[in-house]
Amino acid sequence: MSTAGQVIRCKAAVAWEAGKPLSIEEVEVAPPQKHEVRIKILFTALCHTDVYYWECKGYTPLFPRILGHEASGIVESVGEGVNDLKPGDHVLPIFTGECKECRHCLSEESNNMCELLRINCDRGVMLADGKTRFSINGKPIYHFVGTSTFSQYTVVHVGQVAKISPTAPLDKVCPISCGICTGFGATVNVAKPKKGQTVAVFGLGAVGLAAAEGARVCGASRIIAVDVNPRRFEEAKRFGITEFVNPKDYDKPVQEVIVEMTGGGVDRSVECTGSVQAMISAFECVHDGWGVCVLVGVPKKDDAFKTHPMNLLSERTLKGAFYGNYKPRTDIPMVVDKYLNKVSWGWIWTSSSHTLCLLPILTRHSTTCSRV
């Protein structure tokens, strides 16, 4: 029996207060409005960004809310004006969008700074009418980054939905919608290490391991991991990491350690922690004359980056990367296709202090995300 045009009642994990356990509730999910898509979420992963906004440390609280943004599912129904998606399509909801009409979307020099659908963590309503599509007994439940995948059904703007191959295993590709593209693309698309160069990766979470994998694919000769958690080091070898540095093991700044061990600094560095100190270290550890540092981690809103101007005048390059420099609707289907064409790619679970993340490795080892 078709549910198109009807309110759907389903289960969702609702955050009622900052830092309080999520509560499994029955929610009402309204039909999609103009330029919207209702998706049946089949698999979802947990990203640290969900945790940050659940804790609300340094961020504007907005509750009750349904978090989640790293997921995969199937289109249940579409709203007015949606012509490139239909019920049954396999999709990845993306936390940032591509309207395909604004200056950024039309520019060959800007990949994912869409003026209409750029990530907005403070907005909890839909653009069409400024209202939510979630409710409990008439009480509105706010959205999160336009996706809210901790629900069996969600409503997303069509510009934040990437249609993928129906042959792609949804339990495996859901992390491509966030962590994998963010880290892998930061290295391959932005840092662009040349074959034989050295790369330092700061942070060995999901994004950092994906960044390391990108360095391996580019042919880096040395991939140096920097992390304060030594338990992550052994697993990271499977992503191409060749050496490990724990800043806690030294009585001097870690950038000085890396400069010494590489004879002047690494050729490229990718920072994936959100720590301002790690950002500074990542920039100051690249070689003068040609070194490139790419910042990926999201800092707290009041943080400030400080370094001596001579670090720039000595021809080091500092860049930022958002979502791996990928256009969500245009590029992500091709990323999934590349995954499908490389049979040796697989996925593993790794744990951190707050969450479980899915990560890519070049083995046949396989497991699944959480099923919704």
C-alpha positions as a printed Julia matrix, in Angstrom:
372×3 Matrix{Float64}:
  0.0    0.0     0.0
  1.45   3.37   -1.04
  2.38   5.85    1.7
  2.98   8.74   -0.7
  1.24  11.9     0.46
  0.5   10.45    3.89
  2.02  11.0     7.31
  4.28   8.07    8.24
  4.64   6.96   11.84
  7.99   5.36   12.6
 10.72   5.03   15.2
 13.42   7.66   15.69
 16.16   8.39   18.24
 15.25  11.8    19.63
 17.65  14.07   21.55
 15.53  15.99   24.06
 18.35  17.73   25.94
 22.06  18.37   25.54
 24.12  15.41   26.67
 21.11  13.34   27.74
 20.61   9.81   26.36
 18.66   9.66   23.12
 15.14   8.32   23.45
 13.53   5.94   20.96
 10.19   7.53   20.14
  7.38   7.09   17.66
  7.43  10.17   15.46
  5.21  11.44   12.68
  7.03  12.2     9.42
  5.08  14.52    7.12
  5.06  14.07    3.32
  7.75  15.88    1.34
  6.92  19.38    0.14
  8.24  21.22   -2.93
 11.81  20.17   -3.83
 11.88  17.59   -1.01
 12.36  13.83   -0.85
 11.19  11.4     1.82
 13.71   8.61    2.36
 13.46   5.27    4.11
 16.74   5.1     6.01
 18.16   1.58    6.02
 21.63   2.09    7.48
 23.23   4.9     9.47
 26.6    5.48   11.13
 27.54   7.78   13.98
 29.92  10.69   13.31
 31.67  12.85   15.9
 29.78  15.85   14.54
 26.57  14.26   15.83
 28.22  13.91   19.23
 29.44  17.52   19.3
 25.97  18.89   18.62
 24.36  16.44   21.02
 26.72  17.66   23.74
 26.29  21.31   22.64
 29.74  22.27   23.89
 30.28  25.7    22.37
 27.27  25.44   20.06
 23.77  26.88   20.1
 21.39  24.33   21.67
 18.39  23.33   19.6
 16.15  20.61   21.03
 14.25  18.35   20.69
 16.14  17.17   17.65
 16.83  14.12   15.49
 20.54  13.88   14.78
 22.38  11.78   12.19
 23.84  12.55    8.77
 25.93   9.56    7.6
 23.47   7.13    6.07
 21.96   5.34    3.11
 18.41   4.52    2.09
 15.72   4.27   -0.54
 13.41   7.01   -1.81
  9.87   6.51   -0.52
  8.21   9.5    -2.2
  9.06  12.86   -3.74
  7.54  16.31   -3.56
  6.59  18.8    -6.25
  9.39  19.81   -8.6
 11.55  16.72   -7.99
 12.25  15.26  -11.43
 15.56  13.41  -11.12
 14.53  11.07   -8.31
 11.7    8.56   -7.98
 10.44   6.06   -5.4
 12.76   3.08   -5.16
 15.98   4.93   -6.01
 18.97   4.12   -3.82
 20.4    7.28   -2.3
 22.82   8.85    0.14
 21.53  11.91    2.03
 24.34  14.48    2.25
 24.78  17.08    5.02
 25.71  19.75    2.49
 23.99  20.33   -0.82
 24.25  21.23   -4.48
 21.39  23.25   -5.91
 23.09  23.31   -9.35
 21.95  26.9    -9.88
 23.96  29.26   -7.62
 27.35  30.82   -8.42
 29.21  28.23   -6.4
 27.46  25.25   -7.96
 28.05  26.61  -11.46
 31.68  27.52  -10.81
 34.49  25.19  -11.85
 36.59  26.61   -8.99
 34.14  25.95   -6.14
 32.86  22.48   -5.43
 30.57  22.46   -2.43
 29.89  25.95   -1.09
 26.31  26.01   -2.39
 24.68  29.31   -1.44
 21.31  27.67   -0.84
 22.26  24.36    0.78
 25.64  24.89    2.43
 25.77  23.08    5.76
 23.88  24.92    8.51
 24.04  23.24   11.91
 21.8   25.82   13.58
 18.84  25.52   11.22
 16.34  22.93   12.36
 13.57  23.47    9.79
 13.02  22.92    6.09
 13.66  25.68    3.57
 10.33  25.35    1.75
  8.17  26.7     4.58
 10.38  27.13    7.66
  8.68  24.2     9.38
  9.75  20.74   10.52
  8.62  17.49    8.94
  8.98  15.63   12.25
  6.55  15.83   15.16
  5.37  13.95   18.23
  1.73  14.52   19.18
  1.81  17.8    17.29
  5.04  19.01   18.91
  7.7   19.89   16.3
 10.98  17.93   16.38
 13.89  19.78   14.8
 16.05  18.57   11.92
 19.85  18.34   11.93
 21.99  19.53    8.96
 19.02  18.8     6.71
 19.3   15.02    7.03
 18.29  13.63   10.48
 19.12  10.03    9.7
 18.52   8.66   13.2
 14.98   8.0    12.04
 13.46   5.2    10.0
 12.12   7.86    7.62
 13.4   11.37    7.0
 12.68  14.28    4.67
 15.58  15.93    2.85
 15.9   18.73    0.28
 16.46  17.19   -3.15
 19.73  19.11   -3.43
 21.09  17.08   -0.53
 20.37  13.67   -2.03
 22.86  11.75   -4.15
 21.38   9.02   -6.34
 23.68   6.01   -6.46
 23.87   2.7    -8.26
 21.2    0.2    -7.14
 23.94  -2.44   -7.03
 25.87  -0.62   -4.3
 25.61  -2.35   -0.9
 23.89   0.23    1.25
 25.42  -1.11    4.45
 28.91  -0.51    3.03
 28.58   2.82    1.23
 26.75   4.87    3.86
 30.01   6.37    5.33
 30.81   7.78    1.88
 28.13  10.38    2.62
 30.42  11.98    5.21
 33.68  10.72    6.7
 35.19   8.82    3.81
 34.79  11.58    1.21
 35.84  14.24    3.7
 39.19  12.62    4.46
 40.0   10.87    1.2
 39.1   13.92   -0.88
 41.1   16.28    1.32
 44.24  14.36    0.37
 43.5   13.39   -3.23
 41.64  16.53   -4.36
 43.23  19.27   -2.23
 46.62  18.29   -0.78
 47.48  16.35   -3.96
 50.73  14.71   -2.86
 52.99  13.57   -5.68
 54.31  10.05   -5.92
 57.19   9.55   -3.51
 56.38  12.54   -1.3
 55.86  12.48    2.48
 52.51  13.11    4.15
 51.59  13.69    7.79
 48.04  12.93    8.91
 46.86  14.45   12.19
 44.13  12.36   13.82
 43.32   8.71   13.22
 39.55   8.79   13.38
 37.42   7.86   10.38
 38.35  11.02    8.48
 42.06  10.72    9.26
 42.25   7.1     8.15
 40.46   8.0     4.93
 43.01  10.8     4.45
 45.82   8.29    4.97
 44.23   5.99    2.42
 44.22   8.91   -0.01
 47.93   9.44    0.57
 48.58   5.75   -0.07
 46.6    5.86   -3.3
 48.63   8.91   -4.42
 51.86   6.94   -3.91
 53.27   8.72   -0.86
 56.56   7.16    0.27
 56.07   7.98    3.96
 52.75   8.52    5.71
 53.28   9.73    9.26
 50.34   9.5    11.65
 49.99  11.89   14.59
 47.58  10.89   17.35
 47.5   10.84   21.15
 45.79   7.43   21.26
 48.41   4.68   20.71
 45.7    2.02   20.37
 44.88   3.4    16.93
 48.34   2.97   15.5
 48.36  -0.75   14.72
 45.08  -0.69   12.81
 46.2    2.41   10.9
 48.96   0.45    9.19
 46.29  -1.16    7.06
 45.57   2.28    5.58
 49.15   2.88    4.51
 50.51   4.53    7.66
 54.27   3.92    7.85
 55.25   5.79   11.02
 53.59   7.02   14.19
 54.13  10.03   16.42
 52.39  10.51   19.76
 52.79  14.16   20.87
 52.6   13.05   24.49
 55.9   11.2    24.1
 57.88  14.4    23.53
 58.74  17.5    25.54
 58.72  19.76   22.49
 56.08  20.7    19.89
 55.22  17.8    17.61
 55.89  19.92   14.51
 59.52  20.15   15.58
 59.66  16.38   15.95
 58.3   15.87   12.43
 60.64  18.46   10.9
 63.61  16.67   12.45
 62.56  13.18   11.42
 61.94  14.28    7.8
 64.95  16.53    7.32
 63.05  19.79    7.0
 59.37  18.9     7.05
 56.78  16.84    5.19
 55.62  17.7     1.69
 51.95  17.58    2.64
 49.94  17.44    5.85
 46.24  16.87    6.49
 44.69  17.86    9.84
 41.6   15.86   10.83
 41.02  16.59   14.52
 39.38  20.01   14.92
 42.03  20.95   17.49
 43.51  24.37   16.81
 46.84  23.27   18.24
 46.87  20.32   15.85
 46.09  22.71   13.0
 49.05  24.89   13.92
 51.32  21.86   14.21
 50.12  20.5    10.86
 50.92  23.8     9.16
 54.27  24.35   10.82
 55.51  20.82   10.06
 55.36  21.18    6.26
 58.53  21.96    4.32
 59.28  25.55    3.4
 59.23  26.38   -0.3
 56.58  23.87   -1.33
 54.84  22.32    1.67
 51.03  22.28    1.66
 48.85  21.9     4.75
 45.13  21.12    4.46
 42.78  21.76    7.39
 39.77  19.46    7.62
 38.71  19.3    11.28
 36.02  21.68   12.53
 37.16  23.86   15.47
 35.03  25.3    18.24
 33.34  28.54   17.25
 35.57  30.78   19.41
 38.9   29.18   18.41
 41.56  31.21   16.59
 44.46  30.02   14.46
 47.81  31.67   15.24
 51.15  31.27   13.5
 54.03  33.58   12.6
 53.63  35.3     9.22
 57.09  34.08    8.18
 55.65  30.58    7.98
 53.59  31.84    5.06
 56.23  34.13    3.6
 58.59  31.16    3.42
 56.2   29.74    0.81
 54.29  27.21    2.82
 50.67  26.91    1.68
 47.7   26.69    4.05
 44.39  25.44    2.66
 41.01  24.42    3.97
 38.93  21.54    2.63
 35.22  20.94    3.02
 33.72  17.54    2.24
 36.84  16.58    0.33
 36.17  19.16   -2.39
 33.43  16.94   -3.83
 30.19  18.22   -5.35
 27.56  16.12   -3.53
 25.08  15.32   -6.28
 27.55  15.37   -9.17
 30.57  13.6    -7.7
 29.31  11.18   -5.04
 27.6    8.78   -7.47
 30.96   8.5    -9.27
 32.76   7.88   -5.97
 30.36   5.0    -5.28
 30.96   3.64   -8.78
 34.71   3.68   -8.16
 34.1    1.69   -4.99
 32.05  -0.85   -6.94
 34.79  -1.19   -9.55
 37.43  -1.93   -6.89
 36.33  -5.26   -5.5
 39.17  -5.27   -2.96
 37.71  -2.39   -0.96
 35.98  -3.39    2.27
 34.94  -1.87    5.57
 35.75  -2.34    9.21
 34.55  -0.99   12.5
 36.83   1.03   14.71
 36.02   2.46   18.12
 36.86   5.81   19.7
 35.95   7.47   22.97
 32.48   8.48   21.83
 31.45   6.6    18.75
 31.74   3.82   16.24
 32.76   4.75   12.71
 33.0    2.76    9.5
 36.32   2.98    7.71
 37.63   1.79    4.32
 40.49  -0.68    4.02
 42.0   -2.49    1.08
 40.97  -5.96    2.16
 37.92  -8.13    1.71
 37.12  -7.88    5.41
 33.53  -6.71    5.72
 30.86  -5.79    8.23
 27.85  -3.49    8.36
 26.63  -0.18    9.69
 23.81  -0.05   12.19
 20.51  -0.96   10.58
 17.68   1.47   11.31
